[in-house]
PDB file of N, CA, C and O in Angstrom:
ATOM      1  N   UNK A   1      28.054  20.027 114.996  1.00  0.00           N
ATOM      2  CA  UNK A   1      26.819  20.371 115.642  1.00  0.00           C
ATOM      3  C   UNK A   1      25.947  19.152 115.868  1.00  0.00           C
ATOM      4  O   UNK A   1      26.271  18.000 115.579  1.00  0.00           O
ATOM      5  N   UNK A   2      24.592  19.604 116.518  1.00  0.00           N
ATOM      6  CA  UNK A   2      23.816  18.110 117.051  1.00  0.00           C
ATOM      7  C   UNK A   2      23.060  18.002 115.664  1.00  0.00           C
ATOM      8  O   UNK A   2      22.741  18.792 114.775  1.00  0.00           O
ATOM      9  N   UNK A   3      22.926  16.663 115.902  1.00  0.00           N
ATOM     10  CA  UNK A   3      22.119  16.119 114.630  1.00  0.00           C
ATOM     11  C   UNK A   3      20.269  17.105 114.912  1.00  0.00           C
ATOM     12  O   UNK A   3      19.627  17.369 115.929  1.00  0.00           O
ATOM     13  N   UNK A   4      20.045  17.346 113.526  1.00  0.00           N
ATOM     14  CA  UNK A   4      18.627  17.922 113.408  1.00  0.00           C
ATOM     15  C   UNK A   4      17.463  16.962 112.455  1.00  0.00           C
ATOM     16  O   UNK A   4      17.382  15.737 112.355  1.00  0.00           O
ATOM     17  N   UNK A   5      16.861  17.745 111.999  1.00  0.00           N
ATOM     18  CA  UNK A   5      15.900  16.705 111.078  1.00  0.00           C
ATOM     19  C   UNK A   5      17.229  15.877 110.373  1.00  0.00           C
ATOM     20  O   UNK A   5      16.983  14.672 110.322  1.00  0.00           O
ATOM     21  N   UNK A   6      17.844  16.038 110.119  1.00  0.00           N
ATOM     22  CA  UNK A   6      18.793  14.330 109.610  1.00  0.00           C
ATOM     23  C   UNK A   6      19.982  14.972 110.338  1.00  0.00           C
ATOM     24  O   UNK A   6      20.194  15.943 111.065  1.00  0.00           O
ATOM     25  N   UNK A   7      20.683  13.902 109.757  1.00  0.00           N
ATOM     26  CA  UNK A   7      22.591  13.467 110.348  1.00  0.00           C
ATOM     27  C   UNK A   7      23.186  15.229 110.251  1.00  0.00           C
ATOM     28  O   UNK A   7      22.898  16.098 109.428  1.00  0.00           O
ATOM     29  N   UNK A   8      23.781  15.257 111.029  1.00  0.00           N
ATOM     30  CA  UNK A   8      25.142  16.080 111.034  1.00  0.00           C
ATOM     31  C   UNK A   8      25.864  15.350 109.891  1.00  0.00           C
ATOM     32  O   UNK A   8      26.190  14.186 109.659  1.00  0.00           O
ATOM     33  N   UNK A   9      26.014  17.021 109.030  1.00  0.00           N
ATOM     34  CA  UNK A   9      27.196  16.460 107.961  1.00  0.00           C
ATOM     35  C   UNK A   9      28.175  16.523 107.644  1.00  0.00           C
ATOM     36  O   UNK A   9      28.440  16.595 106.444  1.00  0.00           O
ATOM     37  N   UNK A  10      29.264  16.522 108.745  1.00  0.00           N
ATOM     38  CA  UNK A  10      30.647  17.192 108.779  1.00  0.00           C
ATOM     39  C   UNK A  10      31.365  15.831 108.747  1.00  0.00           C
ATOM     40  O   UNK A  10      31.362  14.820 109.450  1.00  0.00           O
ATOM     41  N   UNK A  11      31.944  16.221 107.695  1.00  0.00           N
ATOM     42  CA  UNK A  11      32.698  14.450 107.298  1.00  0.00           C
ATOM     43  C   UNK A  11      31.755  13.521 106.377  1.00  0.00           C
ATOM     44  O   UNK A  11      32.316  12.440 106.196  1.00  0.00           O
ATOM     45  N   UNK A  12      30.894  13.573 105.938  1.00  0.00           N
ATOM     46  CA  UNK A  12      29.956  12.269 105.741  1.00  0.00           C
ATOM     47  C   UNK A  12      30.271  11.721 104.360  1.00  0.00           C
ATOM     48  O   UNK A  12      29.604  10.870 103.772  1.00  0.00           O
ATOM     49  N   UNK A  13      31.789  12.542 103.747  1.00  0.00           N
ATOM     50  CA  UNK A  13      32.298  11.842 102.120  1.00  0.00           C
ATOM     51  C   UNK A  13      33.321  11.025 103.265  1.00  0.00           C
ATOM     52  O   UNK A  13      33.909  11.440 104.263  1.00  0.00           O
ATOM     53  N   UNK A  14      33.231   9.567 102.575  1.00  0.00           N
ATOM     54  CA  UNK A  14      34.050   8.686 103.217  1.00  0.00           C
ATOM     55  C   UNK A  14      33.203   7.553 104.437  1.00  0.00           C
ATOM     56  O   UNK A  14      33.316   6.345 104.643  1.00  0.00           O
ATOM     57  N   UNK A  15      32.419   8.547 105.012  1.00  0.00           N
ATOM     58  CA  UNK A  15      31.584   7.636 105.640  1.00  0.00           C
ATOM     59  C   UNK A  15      30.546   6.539 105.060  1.00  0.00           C
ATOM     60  O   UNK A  15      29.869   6.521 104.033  1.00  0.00           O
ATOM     61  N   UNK A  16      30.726   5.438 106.359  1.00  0.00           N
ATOM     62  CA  UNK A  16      29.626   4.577 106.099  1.00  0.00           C
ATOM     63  C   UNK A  16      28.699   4.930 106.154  1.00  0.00           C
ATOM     64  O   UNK A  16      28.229   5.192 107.262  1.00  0.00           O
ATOM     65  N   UNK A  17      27.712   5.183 104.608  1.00  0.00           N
ATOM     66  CA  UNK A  17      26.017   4.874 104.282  1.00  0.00           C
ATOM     67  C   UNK A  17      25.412   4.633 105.538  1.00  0.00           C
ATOM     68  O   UNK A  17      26.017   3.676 106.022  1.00  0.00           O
ATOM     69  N   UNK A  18      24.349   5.091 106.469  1.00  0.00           N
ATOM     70  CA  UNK A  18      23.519   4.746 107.261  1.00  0.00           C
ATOM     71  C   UNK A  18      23.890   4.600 108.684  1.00  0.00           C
ATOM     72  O   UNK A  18      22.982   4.237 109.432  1.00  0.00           O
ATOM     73  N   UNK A  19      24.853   4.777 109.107  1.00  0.00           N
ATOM     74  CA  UNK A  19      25.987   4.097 109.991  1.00  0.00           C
ATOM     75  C   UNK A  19      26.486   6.022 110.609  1.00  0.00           C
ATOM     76  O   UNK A  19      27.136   6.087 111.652  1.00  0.00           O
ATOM     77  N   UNK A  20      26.267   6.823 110.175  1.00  0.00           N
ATOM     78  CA  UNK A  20      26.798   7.879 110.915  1.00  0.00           C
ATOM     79  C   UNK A  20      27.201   7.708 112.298  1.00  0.00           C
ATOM     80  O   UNK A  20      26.977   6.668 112.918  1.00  0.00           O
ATOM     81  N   UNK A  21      27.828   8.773 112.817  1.00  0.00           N
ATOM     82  CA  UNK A  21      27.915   8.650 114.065  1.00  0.00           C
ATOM     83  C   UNK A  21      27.117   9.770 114.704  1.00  0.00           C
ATOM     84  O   UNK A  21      26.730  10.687 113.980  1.00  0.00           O
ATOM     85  N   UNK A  22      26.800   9.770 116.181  1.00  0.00           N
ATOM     86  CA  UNK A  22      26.231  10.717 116.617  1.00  0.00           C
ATOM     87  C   UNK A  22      24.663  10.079 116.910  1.00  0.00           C
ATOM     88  O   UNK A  22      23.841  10.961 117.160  1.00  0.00           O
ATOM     89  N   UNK A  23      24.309   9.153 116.914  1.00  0.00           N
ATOM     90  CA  UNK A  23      22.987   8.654 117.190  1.00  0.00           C
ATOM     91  C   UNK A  23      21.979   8.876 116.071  1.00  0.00           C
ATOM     92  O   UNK A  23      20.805   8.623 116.341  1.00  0.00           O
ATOM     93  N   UNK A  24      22.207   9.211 115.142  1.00  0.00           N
ATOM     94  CA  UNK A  24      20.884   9.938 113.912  1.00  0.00           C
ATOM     95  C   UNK A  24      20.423   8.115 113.975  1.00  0.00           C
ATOM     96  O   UNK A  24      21.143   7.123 114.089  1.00  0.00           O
ATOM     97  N   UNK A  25      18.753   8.271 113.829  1.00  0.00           N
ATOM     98  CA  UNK A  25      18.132   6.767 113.185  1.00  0.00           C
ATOM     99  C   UNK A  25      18.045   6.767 112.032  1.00  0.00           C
ATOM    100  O   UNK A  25      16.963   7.038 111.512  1.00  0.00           O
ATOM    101  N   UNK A  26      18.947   6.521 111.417  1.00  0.00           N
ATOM    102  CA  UNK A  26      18.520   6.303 109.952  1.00  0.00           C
ATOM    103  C   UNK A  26      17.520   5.366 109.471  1.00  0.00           C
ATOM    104  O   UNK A  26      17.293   4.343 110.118  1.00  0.00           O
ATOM    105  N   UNK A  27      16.933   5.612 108.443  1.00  0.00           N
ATOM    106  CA  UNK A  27      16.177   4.928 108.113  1.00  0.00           C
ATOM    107  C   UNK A  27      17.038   3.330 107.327  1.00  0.00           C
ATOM    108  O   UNK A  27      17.994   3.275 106.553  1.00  0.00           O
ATOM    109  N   UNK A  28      16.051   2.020 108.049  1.00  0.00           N
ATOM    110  CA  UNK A  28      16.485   0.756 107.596  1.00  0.00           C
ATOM    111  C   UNK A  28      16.190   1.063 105.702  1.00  0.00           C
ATOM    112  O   UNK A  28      14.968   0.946 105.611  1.00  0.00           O
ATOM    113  N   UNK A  29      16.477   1.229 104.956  1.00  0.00           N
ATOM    114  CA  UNK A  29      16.221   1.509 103.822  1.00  0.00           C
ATOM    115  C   UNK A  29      17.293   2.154 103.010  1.00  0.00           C
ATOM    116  O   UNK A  29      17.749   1.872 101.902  1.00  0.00           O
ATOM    117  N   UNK A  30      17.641   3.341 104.086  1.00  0.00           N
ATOM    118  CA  UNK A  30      19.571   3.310 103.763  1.00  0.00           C
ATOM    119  C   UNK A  30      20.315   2.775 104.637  1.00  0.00           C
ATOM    120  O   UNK A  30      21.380   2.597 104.047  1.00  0.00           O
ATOM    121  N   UNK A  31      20.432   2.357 105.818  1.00  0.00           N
ATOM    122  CA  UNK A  31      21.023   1.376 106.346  1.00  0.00           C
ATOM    123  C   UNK A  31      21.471  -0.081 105.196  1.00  0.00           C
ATOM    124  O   UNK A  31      22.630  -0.433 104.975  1.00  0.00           O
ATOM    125  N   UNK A  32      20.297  -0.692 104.640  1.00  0.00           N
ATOM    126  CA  UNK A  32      20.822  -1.481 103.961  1.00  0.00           C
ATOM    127  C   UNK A  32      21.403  -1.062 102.506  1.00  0.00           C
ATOM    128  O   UNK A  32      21.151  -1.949 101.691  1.00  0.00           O
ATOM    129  N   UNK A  33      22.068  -0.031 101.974  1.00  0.00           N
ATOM    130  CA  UNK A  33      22.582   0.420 100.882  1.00  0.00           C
ATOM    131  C   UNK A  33      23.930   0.039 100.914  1.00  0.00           C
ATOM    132  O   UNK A  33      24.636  -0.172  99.928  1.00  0.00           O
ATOM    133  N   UNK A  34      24.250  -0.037 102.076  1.00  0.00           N
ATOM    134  CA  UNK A  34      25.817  -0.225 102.741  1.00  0.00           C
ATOM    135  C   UNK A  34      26.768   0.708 101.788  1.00  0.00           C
ATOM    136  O   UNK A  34      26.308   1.627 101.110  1.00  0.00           O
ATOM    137  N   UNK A  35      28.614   0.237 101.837  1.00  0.00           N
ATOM    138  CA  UNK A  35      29.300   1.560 101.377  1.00  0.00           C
ATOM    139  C   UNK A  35      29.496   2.603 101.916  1.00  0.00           C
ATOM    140  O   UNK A  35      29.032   3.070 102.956  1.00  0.00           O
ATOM    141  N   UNK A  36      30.475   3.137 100.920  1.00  0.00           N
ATOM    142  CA  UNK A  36      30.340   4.772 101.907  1.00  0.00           C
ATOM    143  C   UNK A  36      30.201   5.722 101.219  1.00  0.00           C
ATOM    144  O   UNK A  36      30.244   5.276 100.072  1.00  0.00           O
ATOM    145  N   UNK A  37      30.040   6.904 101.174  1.00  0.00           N
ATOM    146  CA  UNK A  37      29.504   8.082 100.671  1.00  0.00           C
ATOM    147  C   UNK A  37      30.583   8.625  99.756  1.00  0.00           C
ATOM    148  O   UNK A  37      31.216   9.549 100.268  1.00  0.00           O
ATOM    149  N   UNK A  38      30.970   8.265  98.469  1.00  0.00           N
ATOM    150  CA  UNK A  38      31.926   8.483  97.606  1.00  0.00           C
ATOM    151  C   UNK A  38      31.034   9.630  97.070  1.00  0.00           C
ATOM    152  O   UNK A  38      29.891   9.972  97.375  1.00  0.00           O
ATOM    153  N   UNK A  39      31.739  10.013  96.358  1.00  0.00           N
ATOM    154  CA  UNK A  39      31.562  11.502  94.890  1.00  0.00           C
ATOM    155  C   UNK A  39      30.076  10.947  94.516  1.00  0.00           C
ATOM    156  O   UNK A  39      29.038  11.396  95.002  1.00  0.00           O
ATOM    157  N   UNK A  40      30.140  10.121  93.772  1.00  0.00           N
ATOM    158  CA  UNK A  40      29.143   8.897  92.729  1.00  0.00           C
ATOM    159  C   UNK A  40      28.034   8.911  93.826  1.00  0.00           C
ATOM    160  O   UNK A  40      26.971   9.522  93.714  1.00  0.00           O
ATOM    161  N   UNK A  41      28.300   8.388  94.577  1.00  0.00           N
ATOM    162  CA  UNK A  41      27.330   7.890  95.980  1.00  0.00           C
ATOM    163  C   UNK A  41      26.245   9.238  96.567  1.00  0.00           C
ATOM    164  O   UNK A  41      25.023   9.256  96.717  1.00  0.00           O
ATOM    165  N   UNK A  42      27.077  10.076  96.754  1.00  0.00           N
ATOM    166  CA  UNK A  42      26.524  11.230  96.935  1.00  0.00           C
ATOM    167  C   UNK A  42      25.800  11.865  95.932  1.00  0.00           C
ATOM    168  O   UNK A  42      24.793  12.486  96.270  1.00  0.00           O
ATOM    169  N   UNK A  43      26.179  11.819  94.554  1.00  0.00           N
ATOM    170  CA  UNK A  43      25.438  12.452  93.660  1.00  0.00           C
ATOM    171  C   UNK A  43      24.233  11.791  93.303  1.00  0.00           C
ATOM    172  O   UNK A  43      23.281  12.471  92.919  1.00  0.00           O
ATOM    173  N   UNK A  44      24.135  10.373  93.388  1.00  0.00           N
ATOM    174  CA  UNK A  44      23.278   9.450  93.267  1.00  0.00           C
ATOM    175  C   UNK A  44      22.207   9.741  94.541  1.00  0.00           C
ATOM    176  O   UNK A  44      21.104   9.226  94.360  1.00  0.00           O
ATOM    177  N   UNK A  45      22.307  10.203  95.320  1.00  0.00           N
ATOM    178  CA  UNK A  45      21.440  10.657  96.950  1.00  0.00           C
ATOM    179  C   UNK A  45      20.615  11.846  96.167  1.00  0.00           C
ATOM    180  O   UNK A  45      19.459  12.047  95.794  1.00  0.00           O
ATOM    181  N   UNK A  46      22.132  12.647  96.132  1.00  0.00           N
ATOM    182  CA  UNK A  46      21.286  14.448  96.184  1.00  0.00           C
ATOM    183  C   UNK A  46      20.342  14.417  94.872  1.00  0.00           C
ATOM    184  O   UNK A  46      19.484  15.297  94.803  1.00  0.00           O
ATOM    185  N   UNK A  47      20.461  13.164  93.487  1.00  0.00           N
ATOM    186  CA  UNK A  47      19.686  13.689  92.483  1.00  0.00           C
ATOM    187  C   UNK A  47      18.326  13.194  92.928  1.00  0.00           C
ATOM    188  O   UNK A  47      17.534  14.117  93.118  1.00  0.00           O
ATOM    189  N   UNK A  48      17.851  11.987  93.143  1.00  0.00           N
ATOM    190  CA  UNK A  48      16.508  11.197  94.194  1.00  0.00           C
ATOM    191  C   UNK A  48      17.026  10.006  95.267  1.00  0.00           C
ATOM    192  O   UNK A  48      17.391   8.858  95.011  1.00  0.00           O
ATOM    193  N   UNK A  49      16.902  10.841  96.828  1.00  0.00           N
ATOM    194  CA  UNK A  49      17.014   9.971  97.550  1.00  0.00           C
ATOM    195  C   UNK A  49      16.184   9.008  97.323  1.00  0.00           C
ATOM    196  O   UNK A  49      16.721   7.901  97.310  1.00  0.00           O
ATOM    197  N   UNK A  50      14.785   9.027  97.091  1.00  0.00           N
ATOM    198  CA  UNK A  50      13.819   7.795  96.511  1.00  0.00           C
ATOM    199  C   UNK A  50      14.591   6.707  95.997  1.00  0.00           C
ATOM    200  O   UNK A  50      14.916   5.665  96.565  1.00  0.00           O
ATOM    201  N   UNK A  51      14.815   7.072  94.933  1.00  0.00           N
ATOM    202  CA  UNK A  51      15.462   6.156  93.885  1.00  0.00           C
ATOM    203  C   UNK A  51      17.021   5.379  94.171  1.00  0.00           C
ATOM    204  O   UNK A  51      17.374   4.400  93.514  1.00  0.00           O
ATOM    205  N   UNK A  52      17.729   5.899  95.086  1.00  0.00           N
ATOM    206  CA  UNK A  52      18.783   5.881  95.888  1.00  0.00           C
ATOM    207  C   UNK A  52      18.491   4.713  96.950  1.00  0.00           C
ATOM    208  O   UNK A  52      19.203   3.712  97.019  1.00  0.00           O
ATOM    209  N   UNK A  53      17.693   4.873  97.537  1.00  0.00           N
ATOM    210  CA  UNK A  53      17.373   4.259  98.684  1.00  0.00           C
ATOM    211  C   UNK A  53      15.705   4.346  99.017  1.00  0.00           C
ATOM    212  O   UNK A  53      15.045   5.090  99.741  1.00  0.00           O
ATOM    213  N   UNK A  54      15.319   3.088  98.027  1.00  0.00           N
ATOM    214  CA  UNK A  54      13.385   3.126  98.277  1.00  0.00           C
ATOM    215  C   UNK A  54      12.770   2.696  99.276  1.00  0.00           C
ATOM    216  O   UNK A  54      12.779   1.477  99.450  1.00  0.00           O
ATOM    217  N   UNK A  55      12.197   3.383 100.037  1.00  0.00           N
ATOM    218  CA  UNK A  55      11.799   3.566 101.332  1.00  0.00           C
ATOM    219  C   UNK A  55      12.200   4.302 102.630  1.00  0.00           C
ATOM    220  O   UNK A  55      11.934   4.206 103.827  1.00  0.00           O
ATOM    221  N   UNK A  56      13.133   5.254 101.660  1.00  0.00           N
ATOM    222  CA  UNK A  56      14.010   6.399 102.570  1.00  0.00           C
ATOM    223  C   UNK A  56      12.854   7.199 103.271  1.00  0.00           C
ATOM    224  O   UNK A  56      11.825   7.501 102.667  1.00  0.00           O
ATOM    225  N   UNK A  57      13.081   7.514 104.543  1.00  0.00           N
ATOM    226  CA  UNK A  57      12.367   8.401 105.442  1.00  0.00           C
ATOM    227  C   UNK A  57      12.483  10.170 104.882  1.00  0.00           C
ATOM    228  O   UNK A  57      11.769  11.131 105.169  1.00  0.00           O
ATOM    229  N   UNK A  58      13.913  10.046 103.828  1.00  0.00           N
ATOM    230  CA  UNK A  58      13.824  11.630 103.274  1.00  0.00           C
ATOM    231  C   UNK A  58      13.032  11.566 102.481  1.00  0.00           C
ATOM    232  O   UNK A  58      12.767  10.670 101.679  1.00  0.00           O
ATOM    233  N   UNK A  59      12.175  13.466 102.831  1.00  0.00           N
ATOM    234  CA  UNK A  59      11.293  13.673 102.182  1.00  0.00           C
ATOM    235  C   UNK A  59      11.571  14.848 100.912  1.00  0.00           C
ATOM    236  O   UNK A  59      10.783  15.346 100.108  1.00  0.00           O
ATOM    237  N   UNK A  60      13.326  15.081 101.159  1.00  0.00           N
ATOM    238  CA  UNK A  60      13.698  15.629  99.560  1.00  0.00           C
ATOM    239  C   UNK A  60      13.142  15.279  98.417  1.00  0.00           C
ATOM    240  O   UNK A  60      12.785  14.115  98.232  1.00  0.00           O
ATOM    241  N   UNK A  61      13.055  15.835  97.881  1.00  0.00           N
ATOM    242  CA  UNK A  61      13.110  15.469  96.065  1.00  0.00           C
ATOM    243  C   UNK A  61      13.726  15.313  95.577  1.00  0.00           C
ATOM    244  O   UNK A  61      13.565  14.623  94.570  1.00  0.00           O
ATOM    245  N   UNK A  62      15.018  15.885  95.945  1.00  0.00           N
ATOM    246  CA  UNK A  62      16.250  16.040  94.770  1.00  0.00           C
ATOM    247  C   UNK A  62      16.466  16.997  94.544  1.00  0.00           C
ATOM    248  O   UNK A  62      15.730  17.978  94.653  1.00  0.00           O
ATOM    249  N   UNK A  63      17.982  16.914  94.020  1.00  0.00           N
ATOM    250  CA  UNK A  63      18.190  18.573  92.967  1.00  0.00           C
ATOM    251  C   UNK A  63      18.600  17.676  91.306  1.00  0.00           C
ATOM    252  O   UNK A  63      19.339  16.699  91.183  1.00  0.00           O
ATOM    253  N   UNK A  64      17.801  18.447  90.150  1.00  0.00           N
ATOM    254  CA  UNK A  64      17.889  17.852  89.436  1.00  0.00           C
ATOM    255  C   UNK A  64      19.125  18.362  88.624  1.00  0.00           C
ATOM    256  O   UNK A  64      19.653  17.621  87.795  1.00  0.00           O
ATOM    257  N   UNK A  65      19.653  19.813  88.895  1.00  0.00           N
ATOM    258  CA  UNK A  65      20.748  19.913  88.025  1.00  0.00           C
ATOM    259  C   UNK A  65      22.379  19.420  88.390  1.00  0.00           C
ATOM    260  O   UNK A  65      23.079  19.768  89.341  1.00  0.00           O
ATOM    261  N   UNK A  66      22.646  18.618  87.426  1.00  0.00           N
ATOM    262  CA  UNK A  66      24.101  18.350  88.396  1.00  0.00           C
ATOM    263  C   UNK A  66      25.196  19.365  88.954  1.00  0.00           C
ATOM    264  O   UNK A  66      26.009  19.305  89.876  1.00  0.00           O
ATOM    265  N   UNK A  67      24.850  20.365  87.953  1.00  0.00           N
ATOM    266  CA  UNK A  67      25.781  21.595  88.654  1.00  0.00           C
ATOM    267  C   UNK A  67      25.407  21.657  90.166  1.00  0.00           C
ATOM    268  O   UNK A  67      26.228  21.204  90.964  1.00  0.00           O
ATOM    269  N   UNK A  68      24.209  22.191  90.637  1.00  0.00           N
ATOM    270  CA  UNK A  68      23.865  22.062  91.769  1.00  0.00           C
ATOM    271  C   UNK A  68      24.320  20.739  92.680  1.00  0.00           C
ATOM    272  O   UNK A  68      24.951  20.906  93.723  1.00  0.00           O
ATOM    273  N   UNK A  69      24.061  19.811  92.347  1.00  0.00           N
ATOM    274  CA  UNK A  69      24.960  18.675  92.864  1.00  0.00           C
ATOM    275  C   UNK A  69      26.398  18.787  92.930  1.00  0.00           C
ATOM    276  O   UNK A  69      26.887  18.573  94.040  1.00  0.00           O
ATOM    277  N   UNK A  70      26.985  19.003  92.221  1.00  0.00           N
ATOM    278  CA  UNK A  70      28.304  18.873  92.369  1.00  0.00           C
ATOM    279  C   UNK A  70      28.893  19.811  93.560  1.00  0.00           C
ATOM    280  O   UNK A  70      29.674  19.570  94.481  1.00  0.00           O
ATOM    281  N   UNK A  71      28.070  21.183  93.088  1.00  0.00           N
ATOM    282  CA  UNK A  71      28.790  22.586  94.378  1.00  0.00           C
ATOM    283  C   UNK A  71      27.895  21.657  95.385  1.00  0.00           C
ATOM    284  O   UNK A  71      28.825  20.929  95.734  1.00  0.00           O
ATOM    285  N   UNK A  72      27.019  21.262  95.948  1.00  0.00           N
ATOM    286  CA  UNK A  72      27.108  20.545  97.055  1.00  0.00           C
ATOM    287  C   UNK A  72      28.079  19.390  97.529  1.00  0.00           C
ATOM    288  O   UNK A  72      28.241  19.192  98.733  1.00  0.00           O
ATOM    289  N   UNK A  73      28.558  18.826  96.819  1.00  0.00           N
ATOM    290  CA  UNK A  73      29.353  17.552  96.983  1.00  0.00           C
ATOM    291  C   UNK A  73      30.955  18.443  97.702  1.00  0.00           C
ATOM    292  O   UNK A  73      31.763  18.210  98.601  1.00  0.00           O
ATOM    293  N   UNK A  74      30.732  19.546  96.636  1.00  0.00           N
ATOM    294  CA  UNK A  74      32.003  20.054  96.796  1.00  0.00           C
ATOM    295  C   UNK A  74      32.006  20.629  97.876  1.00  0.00           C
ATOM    296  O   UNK A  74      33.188  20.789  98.180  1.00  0.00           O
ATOM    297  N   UNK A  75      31.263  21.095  98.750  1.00  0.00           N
ATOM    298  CA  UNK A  75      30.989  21.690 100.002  1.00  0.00           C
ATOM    299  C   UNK A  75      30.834  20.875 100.698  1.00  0.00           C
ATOM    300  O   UNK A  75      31.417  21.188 101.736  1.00  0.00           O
ATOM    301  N   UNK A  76      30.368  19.921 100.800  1.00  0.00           N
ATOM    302  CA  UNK A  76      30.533  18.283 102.055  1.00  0.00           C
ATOM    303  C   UNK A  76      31.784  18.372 101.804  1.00  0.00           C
ATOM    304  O   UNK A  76      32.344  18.936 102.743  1.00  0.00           O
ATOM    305  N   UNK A  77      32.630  18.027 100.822  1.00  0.00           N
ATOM    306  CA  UNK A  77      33.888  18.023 100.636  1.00  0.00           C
ATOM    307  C   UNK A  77      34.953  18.357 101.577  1.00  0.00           C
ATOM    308  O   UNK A  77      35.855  17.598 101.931  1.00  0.00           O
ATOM    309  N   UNK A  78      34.762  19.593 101.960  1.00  0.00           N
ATOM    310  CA  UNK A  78      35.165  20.667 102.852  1.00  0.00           C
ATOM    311  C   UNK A  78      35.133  20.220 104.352  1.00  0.00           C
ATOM    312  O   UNK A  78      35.960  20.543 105.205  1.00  0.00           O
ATOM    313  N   UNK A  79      34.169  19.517 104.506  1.00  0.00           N
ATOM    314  CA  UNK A  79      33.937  19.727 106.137  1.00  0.00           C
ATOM    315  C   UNK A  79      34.652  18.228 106.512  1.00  0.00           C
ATOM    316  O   UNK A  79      34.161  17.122 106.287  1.00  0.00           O
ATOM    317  N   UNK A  80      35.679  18.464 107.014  1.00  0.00           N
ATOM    318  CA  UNK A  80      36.650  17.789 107.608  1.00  0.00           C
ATOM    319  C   UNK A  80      36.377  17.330 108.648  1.00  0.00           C
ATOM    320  O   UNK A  80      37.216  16.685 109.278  1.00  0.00           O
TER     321      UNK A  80
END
């Protein structure tokens, strides 16, 4: 689907950090995080994008339980 308030996320374990495809502007703040969106990488996002990437344009908070993190990871997982 088209990108909305952020990136389209179909595929984005494996992808390059900041670099999506599809035109999204990421913010220069994860742009320079570089890498790509591993297990670790991702869980490190979904607990504080803040803290992840300081000066991120996301205005998440986080999810603080990792269970919740993980069934998300595990559902990016999915989308091929």
């Amino acid at each position: 689907g088209a990108n909305g308030t952020g990136p389209n996320l179909h595929g984005v374990v494996g992808e390059a950090i900041g670099k999506g495809v599809g035109g999204f502007a990421f913010s220069d703040a994860l742009k320079s995080v570089g890498g790509e969106w591993t297990f670790d990488k991702l869980n490190e996002w979904l607990k504080s994008p803040k803290a992840f990437a300081p000066g991120t344009k996301m205005t998440f908070a986080g999810l603080k339980k990792a269970e919740d993190r993980a069934n998300v990871i595990a559902y990016l997982a999915t989308l091929e």
